Amino acid sequence: MTSNMQEYAVRNNSYTDFILTGFSGPKEWRQLLFIPFFLMFFISVAANSALMCVIGSHRTLHSPMYLLISALAFVDLSVMIFCVPSMLLSLLLNWNHISLLGCLVQMFFVHIAGAFQSTILLWMALDRYFAICTPLHYNEHMAFSAFLKFFIVPVLRNTILISAVVGLAGTLPYCQSNEIDHCYCEHMALVTLACGPIYVNNAVGLITAFCIPAVDFILIITSYVKIFVSVFKSGKSSQKALSTCITHIIVISMSLFFALTSFLSYRIKNTISPNSRTAISITYLLVPGCFNPIIYGIRTKEIRQQVMKKIVNVKKIIPQH
């Protein structure tokens, strides 16, 4: 009877409104952080939007590789839209209140977008593998009906695991505090405020971190190893292909490092300060959106040519004085 009364009291006092307290410090210092984050937000939104417009408006860029680049730009843009505006308002105007429902919605979209960042990079690695290792059967492998087998499983995996993570977080009573030590609703930053046991949430979060970014990373590295072996065995010079693959590996490795550091920093004892932990999470979200348009867009010859044509056309339209 007593335990039932305690459980009722806990649930009755559970917070439904939270305060995001990421980057704690003087108000002037927080406002100063607004400048670099706003610049990164503006660059990312402008670059990814332009990249999507260029690819979408030219039929010659509607091959699988370019459509995947456009999908990556859309995901990067989604992360920015769901996370950064509220963070900027918090830094500049101290508007840092969020409801539990709003927190769970933000958490779902930020984490599902982050999951698809690594999954799209996996699909891009498969595209390069088929293009370089089996060029005669490329169209057969990349036909939509054939590619569905590589599409459906990761989509179901990402959706089910992220939904489980967010759904479990939504069932917890939060009575320890209503201050989330982060700039957005990161999963463990919220869950650590719960008064009940969170080992199930912790375990599902770790399973998700392993089954999505870690598994994608392993598959990507495996495909690129096969590409390198195929190129060296053939004796053909494929500097462009190898350069692209190496660039992809560097980007993926950096993204995985920041993602896993962010996930594990709440789960193991460490000396990372709250502000440093928040900075790592923000880097994981913001940096790919700024650099992916350059790495996967501007460095791609066909896209670069179309961008230059757009710039030339704009210059022709603007009257010269």
PDB file of C-alpha atoms in Angstrom:
ATOM      1  CA  MET A   1       0.000   0.000   0.000  1.00  0.00           C
ATOM      2  CA  THR A   2       2.815   2.372   0.917  1.00  0.00           C
ATOM      3  CA  SER A   3       4.711   1.666  -2.310  1.00  0.00           C
ATOM      4  CA  ASN A   4       1.528   2.336  -4.319  1.00  0.00           C
ATOM      5  CA  MET A   5       1.074   5.661  -2.541  1.00  0.00           C
ATOM      6  CA  GLN A   6       4.707   6.604  -3.223  1.00  0.00           C
ATOM      7  CA  GLU A   7       4.326   5.695  -6.882  1.00  0.00           C
ATOM      8  CA  TYR A   8       1.157   7.799  -7.088  1.00  0.00           C
ATOM      9  CA  ALA A   9       2.899  10.737  -5.424  1.00  0.00           C
ATOM     10  CA  VAL A  10       5.853  10.490  -7.814  1.00  0.00           C
ATOM     11  CA  ARG A  11       3.637  10.415 -10.883  1.00  0.00           C
ATOM     12  CA  ASN A  12       1.418  13.187  -9.497  1.00  0.00           C
ATOM     13  CA  ASN A  13       4.454  15.452  -9.044  1.00  0.00           C
ATOM     14  CA  SER A  14       6.045  14.600 -12.390  1.00  0.00           C
ATOM     15  CA  TYR A  15       7.158  17.671 -14.312  1.00  0.00           C
ATOM     16  CA  THR A  16       5.473  18.401 -17.624  1.00  0.00           C
ATOM     17  CA  ASP A  17       7.387  21.614 -18.349  1.00  0.00           C
ATOM     18  CA  PHE A  18      11.174  21.867 -18.625  1.00  0.00           C
ATOM     19  CA  ILE A  19      13.912  24.481 -18.865  1.00  0.00           C
ATOM     20  CA  LEU A  20      16.863  23.982 -21.236  1.00  0.00           C
ATOM     21  CA  THR A  21      19.973  25.196 -19.420  1.00  0.00           C
ATOM     22  CA  GLY A  22      22.707  24.277 -21.910  1.00  0.00           C
ATOM     23  CA  PHE A  23      25.821  26.491 -21.938  1.00  0.00           C
ATOM     24  CA  SER A  24      25.287  27.779 -18.434  1.00  0.00           C
ATOM     25  CA  GLY A  25      27.113  30.994 -17.684  1.00  0.00           C
ATOM     26  CA  PRO A  26      26.714  34.766 -17.755  1.00  0.00           C
ATOM     27  CA  LYS A  27      23.993  36.098 -20.060  1.00  0.00           C
ATOM     28  CA  GLU A  28      26.540  38.084 -22.097  1.00  0.00           C
ATOM     29  CA  TRP A  29      28.611  34.919 -22.724  1.00  0.00           C
ATOM     30  CA  ARG A  30      25.525  33.010 -23.874  1.00  0.00           C
ATOM     31  CA  GLN A  31      24.565  35.840 -26.231  1.00  0.00           C
ATOM     32  CA  LEU A  32      28.078  35.792 -27.679  1.00  0.00           C
ATOM     33  CA  LEU A  33      27.608  32.119 -28.587  1.00  0.00           C
ATOM     34  CA  PHE A  34      24.576  33.141 -30.636  1.00  0.00           C
ATOM     35  CA  ILE A  35      26.838  34.605 -33.358  1.00  0.00           C
ATOM     36  CA  PRO A  36      28.805  31.475 -34.436  1.00  0.00           C
ATOM     37  CA  PHE A  37      25.759  29.200 -34.096  1.00  0.00           C
ATOM     38  CA  PHE A  38      23.597  31.571 -36.137  1.00  0.00           C
ATOM     39  CA  LEU A  39      26.275  31.781 -38.850  1.00  0.00           C
ATOM     40  CA  MET A  40      26.484  27.973 -39.001  1.00  0.00           C
ATOM     41  CA  PHE A  41      22.688  27.776 -39.144  1.00  0.00           C
ATOM     42  CA  PHE A  42      22.481  30.351 -41.958  1.00  0.00           C
ATOM     43  CA  ILE A  43      25.269  28.718 -43.987  1.00  0.00           C
ATOM     44  CA  SER A  44      23.738  25.264 -43.581  1.00  0.00           C
ATOM     45  CA  VAL A  45      20.196  26.322 -44.515  1.00  0.00           C
ATOM     46  CA  ALA A  46      21.383  28.350 -47.527  1.00  0.00           C
ATOM     47  CA  ALA A  47      23.851  25.723 -48.804  1.00  0.00           C
ATOM     48  CA  ASN A  48      21.569  22.708 -48.380  1.00  0.00           C
ATOM     49  CA  SER A  49      18.560  24.515 -49.847  1.00  0.00           C
ATOM     50  CA  ALA A  50      20.617  25.625 -52.862  1.00  0.00           C
ATOM     51  CA  LEU A  51      21.980  22.100 -53.327  1.00  0.00           C
ATOM     52  CA  MET A  52      18.486  20.599 -53.278  1.00  0.00           C
ATOM     53  CA  CYS A  53      17.231  23.211 -55.768  1.00  0.00           C
ATOM     54  CA  VAL A  54      20.130  22.587 -58.176  1.00  0.00           C
ATOM     55  CA  ILE A  55      19.684  18.805 -58.128  1.00  0.00           C
ATOM     56  CA  GLY A  56      15.896  19.000 -58.298  1.00  0.00           C
ATOM     57  CA  SER A  57      15.821  21.422 -61.238  1.00  0.00           C
ATOM     58  CA  HIS A  58      18.161  19.484 -63.556  1.00  0.00           C
ATOM     59  CA  ARG A  59      17.142  16.137 -65.020  1.00  0.00           C
ATOM     60  CA  THR A  60      20.779  15.287 -65.706  1.00  0.00           C
ATOM     61  CA  LEU A  61      21.291  15.160 -61.925  1.00  0.00           C
ATOM     62  CA  HIS A  62      18.472  12.710 -61.233  1.00  0.00           C
ATOM     63  CA  SER A  63      20.711   9.637 -61.056  1.00  0.00           C
ATOM     64  CA  PRO A  64      20.816   7.689 -57.740  1.00  0.00           C
ATOM     65  CA  MET A  65      24.028   9.287 -56.444  1.00  0.00           C
ATOM     66  CA  TYR A  66      22.763  12.861 -56.863  1.00  0.00           C
ATOM     67  CA  LEU A  67      19.350  12.012 -55.436  1.00  0.00           C
ATOM     68  CA  LEU A  68      21.092  10.575 -52.368  1.00  0.00           C
ATOM     69  CA  ILE A  69      23.126  13.788 -52.047  1.00  0.00           C
ATOM     70  CA  SER A  70      19.838  15.716 -52.207  1.00  0.00           C
ATOM     71  CA  ALA A  71      18.333  13.423 -49.556  1.00  0.00           C
ATOM     72  CA  LEU A  72      21.339  14.033 -47.309  1.00  0.00           C
ATOM     73  CA  ALA A  73      20.899  17.793 -47.765  1.00  0.00           C
ATOM     74  CA  PHE A  74      17.210  17.439 -46.799  1.00  0.00           C
ATOM     75  CA  VAL A  75      18.112  15.491 -43.638  1.00  0.00           C
ATOM     76  CA  ASP A  76      20.810  18.033 -42.675  1.00  0.00           C
ATOM     77  CA  LEU A  77      18.277  20.814 -43.203  1.00  0.00           C
ATOM     78  CA  SER A  78      15.693  18.991 -41.068  1.00  0.00           C
ATOM     79  CA  VAL A  79      18.129  18.684 -38.159  1.00  0.00           C
ATOM     80  CA  MET A  80      18.724  22.431 -38.316  1.00  0.00           C
ATOM     81  CA  ILE A  81      15.026  23.325 -38.444  1.00  0.00           C
ATOM     82  CA  PHE A  82      13.984  21.090 -35.539  1.00  0.00           C
ATOM     83  CA  CYS A  83      16.877  21.944 -33.238  1.00  0.00           C
ATOM     84  CA  VAL A  84      18.678  25.203 -33.911  1.00  0.00           C
ATOM     85  CA  PRO A  85      15.976  27.959 -33.927  1.00  0.00           C
ATOM     86  CA  SER A  86      14.876  27.141 -30.358  1.00  0.00           C
ATOM     87  CA  MET A  87      18.525  26.957 -29.292  1.00  0.00           C
ATOM     88  CA  LEU A  88      19.263  30.381 -30.813  1.00  0.00           C
ATOM     89  CA  LEU A  89      16.241  31.924 -29.083  1.00  0.00           C
ATOM     90  CA  SER A  90      17.418  30.402 -25.814  1.00  0.00           C
ATOM     91  CA  LEU A  91      20.910  31.894 -26.188  1.00  0.00           C
ATOM     92  CA  LEU A  92      19.773  35.324 -27.333  1.00  0.00           C
ATOM     93  CA  LEU A  93      16.505  35.919 -25.452  1.00  0.00           C
ATOM     94  CA  ASN A  94      16.631  33.218 -22.782  1.00  0.00           C
ATOM     95  CA  TRP A  95      13.454  31.614 -24.186  1.00  0.00           C
ATOM     96  CA  ASN A  96      14.281  28.177 -22.888  1.00  0.00           C
ATOM     97  CA  HIS A  97      10.995  26.616 -21.722  1.00  0.00           C
ATOM     98  CA  ILE A  98       9.663  23.496 -23.423  1.00  0.00           C
ATOM     99  CA  SER A  99       6.805  21.121 -22.604  1.00  0.00           C
ATOM    100  CA  LEU A 100       7.361  17.381 -22.161  1.00  0.00           C
ATOM    101  CA  LEU A 101       5.394  16.690 -25.354  1.00  0.00           C
ATOM    102  CA  GLY A 102       7.365  19.326 -27.262  1.00  0.00           C
ATOM    103  CA  CYS A 103      10.577  17.852 -25.876  1.00  0.00           C
ATOM    104  CA  LEU A 104       9.647  14.325 -27.017  1.00  0.00           C
ATOM    105  CA  VAL A 105       8.636  15.567 -30.485  1.00  0.00           C
ATOM    106  CA  GLN A 106      11.916  17.460 -30.866  1.00  0.00           C
ATOM    107  CA  MET A 107      13.854  14.446 -29.598  1.00  0.00           C
ATOM    108  CA  PHE A 108      12.197  12.144 -32.137  1.00  0.00           C
ATOM    109  CA  PHE A 109      12.836  14.351 -35.164  1.00  0.00           C
ATOM    110  CA  VAL A 110      16.407  15.253 -34.183  1.00  0.00           C
ATOM    111  CA  HIS A 111      17.370  11.631 -33.526  1.00  0.00           C
ATOM    112  CA  ILE A 112      15.540  10.196 -36.558  1.00  0.00           C
ATOM    113  CA  ALA A 113      17.257  12.770 -38.777  1.00  0.00           C
ATOM    114  CA  GLY A 114      20.616  11.922 -37.191  1.00  0.00           C
ATOM    115  CA  ALA A 115      19.952   8.221 -37.806  1.00  0.00           C
ATOM    116  CA  PHE A 116      19.216   8.816 -41.477  1.00  0.00           C
ATOM    117  CA  GLN A 117      22.402  10.853 -41.883  1.00  0.00           C
ATOM    118  CA  SER A 118      24.474   7.708 -41.394  1.00  0.00           C
ATOM    119  CA  THR A 119      22.006   5.543 -43.347  1.00  0.00           C
ATOM    120  CA  ILE A 120      22.123   7.799 -46.401  1.00  0.00           C
ATOM    121  CA  LEU A 121      25.928   7.720 -46.257  1.00  0.00           C
ATOM    122  CA  LEU A 122      25.626   3.906 -46.272  1.00  0.00           C
ATOM    123  CA  TRP A 123      23.417   4.043 -49.376  1.00  0.00           C
ATOM    124  CA  MET A 124      25.953   6.351 -51.024  1.00  0.00           C
ATOM    125  CA  ALA A 125      28.720   3.854 -50.226  1.00  0.00           C
ATOM    126  CA  LEU A 126      26.643   1.072 -51.832  1.00  0.00           C
ATOM    127  CA  ASP A 127      26.139   3.251 -54.901  1.00  0.00           C
ATOM    128  CA  ARG A 128      29.911   3.756 -55.212  1.00  0.00           C
ATOM    129  CA  TYR A 129      30.496   0.020 -54.677  1.00  0.00           C
ATOM    130  CA  PHE A 130      28.124  -0.971 -57.485  1.00  0.00           C
ATOM    131  CA  ALA A 131      29.469   1.784 -59.780  1.00  0.00           C
ATOM    132  CA  ILE A 132      33.139   0.826 -59.324  1.00  0.00           C
ATOM    133  CA  CYS A 133      33.102  -2.917 -58.586  1.00  0.00           C
ATOM    134  CA  THR A 134      30.193  -4.038 -60.791  1.00  0.00           C
ATOM    135  CA  PRO A 135      29.841  -1.302 -63.441  1.00  0.00           C
ATOM    136  CA  LEU A 136      28.160  -3.596 -65.993  1.00  0.00           C
ATOM    137  CA  HIS A 137      25.363  -4.402 -63.539  1.00  0.00           C
ATOM    138  CA  TYR A 138      25.103  -0.926 -61.977  1.00  0.00           C
ATOM    139  CA  ASN A 139      21.715  -0.041 -63.481  1.00  0.00           C
ATOM    140  CA  GLU A 140      20.360  -3.427 -62.482  1.00  0.00           C
ATOM    141  CA  HIS A 141      21.457  -3.031 -58.835  1.00  0.00           C
ATOM    142  CA  MET A 142      20.365   0.613 -58.550  1.00  0.00           C
ATOM    143  CA  ALA A 143      16.948   0.134 -60.162  1.00  0.00           C
ATOM    144  CA  PHE A 144      14.290   1.188 -57.656  1.00  0.00           C
ATOM    145  CA  SER A 145      12.737  -2.274 -57.347  1.00  0.00           C
ATOM    146  CA  ALA A 146      16.149  -3.865 -56.684  1.00  0.00           C
ATOM    147  CA  PHE A 147      17.297  -1.113 -54.336  1.00  0.00           C
ATOM    148  CA  LEU A 148      14.192  -1.550 -52.154  1.00  0.00           C
ATOM    149  CA  LYS A 149      15.877  -4.438 -50.313  1.00  0.00           C
ATOM    150  CA  PHE A 150      18.618  -2.016 -49.209  1.00  0.00           C
ATOM    151  CA  PHE A 151      16.018   0.663 -48.447  1.00  0.00           C
ATOM    152  CA  ILE A 152      13.232  -0.991 -46.457  1.00  0.00           C
ATOM    153  CA  VAL A 153      15.297  -2.688 -43.724  1.00  0.00           C
ATOM    154  CA  PRO A 154      17.282   0.437 -42.642  1.00  0.00           C
ATOM    155  CA  VAL A 155      14.127   2.596 -42.722  1.00  0.00           C
ATOM    156  CA  LEU A 156      12.231   0.133 -40.508  1.00  0.00           C
ATOM    157  CA  ARG A 157      15.267  -0.238 -38.235  1.00  0.00           C
ATOM    158  CA  ASN A 158      15.682   3.513 -37.755  1.00  0.00           C
ATOM    159  CA  THR A 159      11.974   4.194 -37.237  1.00  0.00           C
ATOM    160  CA  ILE A 160      11.385   1.335 -34.784  1.00  0.00           C
ATOM    161  CA  LEU A 161      14.498   1.976 -32.660  1.00  0.00           C
ATOM    162  CA  ILE A 162      14.094   5.759 -32.453  1.00  0.00           C
ATOM    163  CA  SER A 163      10.362   5.380 -31.704  1.00  0.00           C
ATOM    164  CA  ALA A 164      11.228   2.930 -28.917  1.00  0.00           C
ATOM    165  CA  VAL A 165      13.799   5.314 -27.428  1.00  0.00           C
ATOM    166  CA  VAL A 166      11.379   8.267 -27.442  1.00  0.00           C
ATOM    167  CA  GLY A 167       8.360   6.194 -26.386  1.00  0.00           C
ATOM    168  CA  LEU A 168      10.178   4.782 -23.349  1.00  0.00           C
ATOM    169  CA  ALA A 169      11.352   8.279 -22.382  1.00  0.00           C
ATOM    170  CA  GLY A 170       7.730   9.463 -22.523  1.00  0.00           C
ATOM    171  CA  THR A 171       6.579   6.873 -19.961  1.00  0.00           C
ATOM    172  CA  LEU A 172       8.979   7.991 -17.210  1.00  0.00           C
ATOM    173  CA  PRO A 173       7.969  10.232 -14.306  1.00  0.00           C
ATOM    174  CA  TYR A 174      10.239  13.284 -14.025  1.00  0.00           C
ATOM    175  CA  CYS A 175      10.404  14.543 -10.448  1.00  0.00           C
ATOM    176  CA  GLN A 176      14.125  15.103  -9.753  1.00  0.00           C
ATOM    177  CA  SER A 177      14.339  18.400 -11.612  1.00  0.00           C
ATOM    178  CA  ASN A 178      12.825  20.209 -14.584  1.00  0.00           C
ATOM    179  CA  GLU A 179      16.164  21.625 -15.790  1.00  0.00           C
ATOM    180  CA  ILE A 180      17.592  19.812 -18.832  1.00  0.00           C
ATOM    181  CA  ASP A 181      21.327  20.420 -18.988  1.00  0.00           C
ATOM    182  CA  HIS A 182      21.380  20.818 -22.759  1.00  0.00           C
ATOM    183  CA  CYS A 183      20.411  23.181 -25.591  1.00  0.00           C
ATOM    184  CA  TYR A 184      17.869  20.745 -27.048  1.00  0.00           C
ATOM    185  CA  CYS A 185      16.042  17.635 -25.881  1.00  0.00           C
ATOM    186  CA  GLU A 186      18.819  15.066 -26.047  1.00  0.00           C
ATOM    187  CA  HIS A 187      17.612  11.636 -24.935  1.00  0.00           C
ATOM    188  CA  MET A 188      19.858  10.945 -21.928  1.00  0.00           C
ATOM    189  CA  ALA A 189      19.853  14.595 -20.832  1.00  0.00           C
ATOM    190  CA  LEU A 190      16.102  14.223 -20.271  1.00  0.00           C
ATOM    191  CA  VAL A 191      16.056  10.627 -19.008  1.00  0.00           C
ATOM    192  CA  THR A 192      18.608  11.309 -16.237  1.00  0.00           C
ATOM    193  CA  LEU A 193      15.968  13.578 -14.622  1.00  0.00           C
ATOM    194  CA  ALA A 194      13.599  10.647 -14.072  1.00  0.00           C
ATOM    195  CA  CYS A 195      12.965   9.370 -10.553  1.00  0.00           C
ATOM    196  CA  GLY A 196      12.396   5.734 -11.493  1.00  0.00           C
ATOM    197  CA  PRO A 197      14.882   3.184 -12.845  1.00  0.00           C
ATOM    198  CA  ILE A 198      16.238   4.044 -16.290  1.00  0.00           C
ATOM    199  CA  TYR A 199      18.313   0.954 -17.080  1.00  0.00           C
ATOM    200  CA  VAL A 200      15.862  -0.088 -19.820  1.00  0.00           C
ATOM    201  CA  ASN A 201      16.094   3.369 -21.435  1.00  0.00           C
ATOM    202  CA  ASN A 202      19.875   3.250 -21.130  1.00  0.00           C
ATOM    203  CA  ALA A 203      20.066  -0.208 -22.706  1.00  0.00           C
ATOM    204  CA  VAL A 204      17.732   0.659 -25.600  1.00  0.00           C
ATOM    205  CA  GLY A 205      19.702   3.858 -26.225  1.00  0.00           C
ATOM    206  CA  LEU A 206      22.970   1.923 -26.395  1.00  0.00           C
ATOM    207  CA  ILE A 207      21.409  -0.715 -28.680  1.00  0.00           C
ATOM    208  CA  THR A 208      20.202   2.085 -30.947  1.00  0.00           C
ATOM    209  CA  ALA A 209      23.652   3.708 -30.999  1.00  0.00           C
ATOM    210  CA  PHE A 210      25.233   0.389 -31.979  1.00  0.00           C
ATOM    211  CA  CYS A 211      22.586  -0.788 -34.456  1.00  0.00           C
ATOM    212  CA  ILE A 212      22.380   2.479 -36.418  1.00  0.00           C
ATOM    213  CA  PRO A 213      25.566   4.612 -36.633  1.00  0.00           C
ATOM    214  CA  ALA A 214      28.017   1.876 -35.588  1.00  0.00           C
ATOM    215  CA  VAL A 215      26.584  -0.822 -37.898  1.00  0.00           C
ATOM    216  CA  ASP A 216      26.298   1.680 -40.768  1.00  0.00           C
ATOM    217  CA  PHE A 217      29.929   2.681 -40.210  1.00  0.00           C
ATOM    218  CA  ILE A 218      31.097  -0.950 -40.308  1.00  0.00           C
ATOM    219  CA  LEU A 219      29.170  -1.624 -43.529  1.00  0.00           C
ATOM    220  CA  ILE A 220      30.481   1.576 -45.120  1.00  0.00           C
ATOM    221  CA  ILE A 221      34.095   0.731 -44.272  1.00  0.00           C
ATOM    222  CA  THR A 222      33.568  -2.814 -45.603  1.00  0.00           C
ATOM    223  CA  SER A 223      32.226  -1.529 -48.922  1.00  0.00           C
ATOM    224  CA  TYR A 224      35.094   0.951 -49.300  1.00  0.00           C
ATOM    225  CA  VAL A 225      37.681  -1.728 -48.515  1.00  0.00           C
ATOM    226  CA  LYS A 226      36.179  -3.829 -51.317  1.00  0.00           C
ATOM    227  CA  ILE A 227      36.315  -0.787 -53.609  1.00  0.00           C
ATOM    228  CA  PHE A 228      40.015  -0.219 -52.852  1.00  0.00           C
ATOM    229  CA  VAL A 229      40.806  -3.903 -53.427  1.00  0.00           C
ATOM    230  CA  SER A 230      38.881  -3.910 -56.713  1.00  0.00           C
ATOM    231  CA  VAL A 231      40.638  -0.767 -57.977  1.00  0.00           C
ATOM    232  CA  PHE A 232      44.122  -2.010 -57.076  1.00  0.00           C
ATOM    233  CA  LYS A 233      43.486  -5.468 -58.544  1.00  0.00           C
ATOM    234  CA  SER A 234      42.270  -4.005 -61.831  1.00  0.00           C
ATOM    235  CA  GLY A 235      45.446  -1.932 -62.127  1.00  0.00           C
ATOM    236  CA  LYS A 236      43.402   1.031 -63.357  1.00  0.00           C
ATOM    237  CA  SER A 237      44.016   4.533 -62.139  1.00  0.00           C
ATOM    238  CA  SER A 238      40.876   5.722 -60.407  1.00  0.00           C
ATOM    239  CA  GLN A 239      42.113   8.704 -58.453  1.00  0.00           C
ATOM    240  CA  LYS A 240      38.719  10.419 -58.476  1.00  0.00           C
ATOM    241  CA  ALA A 241      36.939   7.378 -57.052  1.00  0.00           C
ATOM    242  CA  LEU A 242      39.555   6.805 -54.361  1.00  0.00           C
ATOM    243  CA  SER A 243      39.601  10.497 -53.444  1.00  0.00           C
ATOM    244  CA  THR A 244      35.819  10.475 -53.059  1.00  0.00           C
ATOM    245  CA  CYS A 245      35.901   7.322 -50.939  1.00  0.00           C
ATOM    246  CA  ILE A 246      38.652   8.644 -48.649  1.00  0.00           C
ATOM    247  CA  THR A 247      36.729  11.905 -48.178  1.00  0.00           C
ATOM    248  CA  HIS A 248      33.593   9.947 -47.290  1.00  0.00           C
ATOM    249  CA  ILE A 249      35.501   7.841 -44.743  1.00  0.00           C
ATOM    250  CA  ILE A 250      36.967  10.931 -43.042  1.00  0.00           C
ATOM    251  CA  VAL A 251      33.550  12.601 -42.783  1.00  0.00           C
ATOM    252  CA  ILE A 252      31.853   9.434 -41.528  1.00  0.00           C
ATOM    253  CA  SER A 253      34.593   8.780 -38.960  1.00  0.00           C
ATOM    254  CA  MET A 254      34.306  12.297 -37.558  1.00  0.00           C
ATOM    255  CA  SER A 255      30.500  12.089 -37.415  1.00  0.00           C
ATOM    256  CA  LEU A 256      30.632   8.707 -35.678  1.00  0.00           C
ATOM    257  CA  PHE A 257      33.212   9.965 -33.169  1.00  0.00           C
ATOM    258  CA  PHE A 258      31.093  12.949 -32.116  1.00  0.00           C
ATOM    259  CA  ALA A 259      27.886  10.852 -32.105  1.00  0.00           C
ATOM    260  CA  LEU A 260      29.283   8.086 -29.897  1.00  0.00           C
ATOM    261  CA  THR A 261      31.048  10.593 -27.611  1.00  0.00           C
ATOM    262  CA  SER A 262      27.731  12.388 -27.174  1.00  0.00           C
ATOM    263  CA  PHE A 263      25.850   9.139 -26.480  1.00  0.00           C
ATOM    264  CA  LEU A 264      28.417   7.684 -24.070  1.00  0.00           C
ATOM    265  CA  SER A 265      29.192  10.879 -22.135  1.00  0.00           C
ATOM    266  CA  TYR A 266      25.914  10.489 -20.190  1.00  0.00           C
ATOM    267  CA  ARG A 267      26.325   6.753 -19.613  1.00  0.00           C
ATOM    268  CA  ILE A 268      29.844   6.372 -18.225  1.00  0.00           C
ATOM    269  CA  LYS A 269      31.686   8.197 -15.484  1.00  0.00           C
ATOM    270  CA  ASN A 270      33.893  10.900 -16.957  1.00  0.00           C
ATOM    271  CA  THR A 271      35.326  14.329 -16.307  1.00  0.00           C
ATOM    272  CA  ILE A 272      33.631  15.999 -19.276  1.00  0.00           C
ATOM    273  CA  SER A 273      32.018  19.250 -18.124  1.00  0.00           C
ATOM    274  CA  PRO A 274      28.336  19.876 -18.952  1.00  0.00           C
ATOM    275  CA  ASN A 275      29.261  22.723 -21.316  1.00  0.00           C
ATOM    276  CA  SER A 276      31.809  20.542 -23.146  1.00  0.00           C
ATOM    277  CA  ARG A 277      29.253  17.735 -23.431  1.00  0.00           C
ATOM    278  CA  THR A 278      26.720  20.150 -24.887  1.00  0.00           C
ATOM    279  CA  ALA A 279      29.324  21.519 -27.320  1.00  0.00           C
ATOM    280  CA  ILE A 280      30.124  17.989 -28.569  1.00  0.00           C
ATOM    281  CA  SER A 281      26.425  17.301 -29.194  1.00  0.00           C
ATOM    282  CA  ILE A 282      25.974  20.607 -31.019  1.00  0.00           C
ATOM    283  CA  THR A 283      29.050  19.891 -33.150  1.00  0.00           C
ATOM    284  CA  TYR A 284      27.566  16.497 -34.079  1.00  0.00           C
ATOM    285  CA  LEU A 285      24.381  18.242 -35.256  1.00  0.00           C
ATOM    286  CA  LEU A 286      25.685  21.447 -36.867  1.00  0.00           C
ATOM    287  CA  VAL A 287      29.004  20.587 -38.517  1.00  0.00           C
ATOM    288  CA  PRO A 288      27.706  17.970 -41.027  1.00  0.00           C
ATOM    289  CA  GLY A 289      25.049  20.405 -42.249  1.00  0.00           C
ATOM    290  CA  CYS A 290      27.714  23.024 -42.987  1.00  0.00           C
ATOM    291  CA  PHE A 291      30.310  20.801 -44.653  1.00  0.00           C
ATOM    292  CA  ASN A 292      28.254  18.113 -46.421  1.00  0.00           C
ATOM    293  CA  PRO A 293      27.110  20.530 -49.185  1.00  0.00           C
ATOM    294  CA  ILE A 294      30.784  21.266 -49.917  1.00  0.00           C
ATOM    295  CA  ILE A 295      32.040  17.693 -49.637  1.00  0.00           C
ATOM    296  CA  TYR A 296      29.198  15.973 -51.491  1.00  0.00           C
ATOM    297  CA  GLY A 297      27.995  18.870 -53.592  1.00  0.00           C
ATOM    298  CA  ILE A 298      30.567  21.414 -54.715  1.00  0.00           C
ATOM    299  CA  ARG A 299      33.350  18.793 -54.985  1.00  0.00           C
ATOM    300  CA  THR A 300      31.165  16.809 -57.394  1.00  0.00           C
ATOM    301  CA  LYS A 301      31.997  18.027 -60.911  1.00  0.00           C
ATOM    302  CA  GLU A 302      28.505  17.810 -62.405  1.00  0.00           C
ATOM    303  CA  ILE A 303      26.891  19.676 -59.502  1.00  0.00           C
ATOM    304  CA  ARG A 304      29.661  22.281 -59.480  1.00  0.00           C
ATOM    305  CA  GLN A 305      29.077  22.943 -63.200  1.00  0.00           C
ATOM    306  CA  GLN A 306      25.366  23.501 -62.651  1.00  0.00           C
ATOM    307  CA  VAL A 307      26.052  25.831 -59.721  1.00  0.00           C
ATOM    308  CA  MET A 308      28.447  27.874 -61.864  1.00  0.00           C
ATOM    309  CA  LYS A 309      25.823  28.093 -64.615  1.00  0.00           C
ATOM    310  CA  LYS A 310      23.307  29.409 -62.083  1.00  0.00           C
ATOM    311  CA  ILE A 311      25.783  32.050 -60.896  1.00  0.00           C
ATOM    312  CA  VAL A 312      26.523  33.127 -64.488  1.00  0.00           C
ATOM    313  CA  ASN A 313      22.788  33.383 -65.264  1.00  0.00           C
ATOM    314  CA  VAL A 314      22.191  35.499 -62.139  1.00  0.00           C
ATOM    315  CA  LYS A 315      25.042  37.846 -63.164  1.00  0.00           C
ATOM    316  CA  LYS A 316      23.439  38.253 -66.616  1.00  0.00           C
ATOM    317  CA  ILE A 317      20.093  39.151 -65.069  1.00  0.00           C
ATOM    318  CA  ILE A 318      21.530  41.739 -62.643  1.00  0.00           C
ATOM    319  CA  PRO A 319      21.985  45.045 -64.530  1.00  0.00           C
ATOM    320  CA  GLN A 320      25.571  46.237 -64.733  1.00  0.00           C
ATOM    321  CA  HIS A 321      26.286  49.814 -63.616  1.00  0.00           C
TER     322      HIS A 321
END
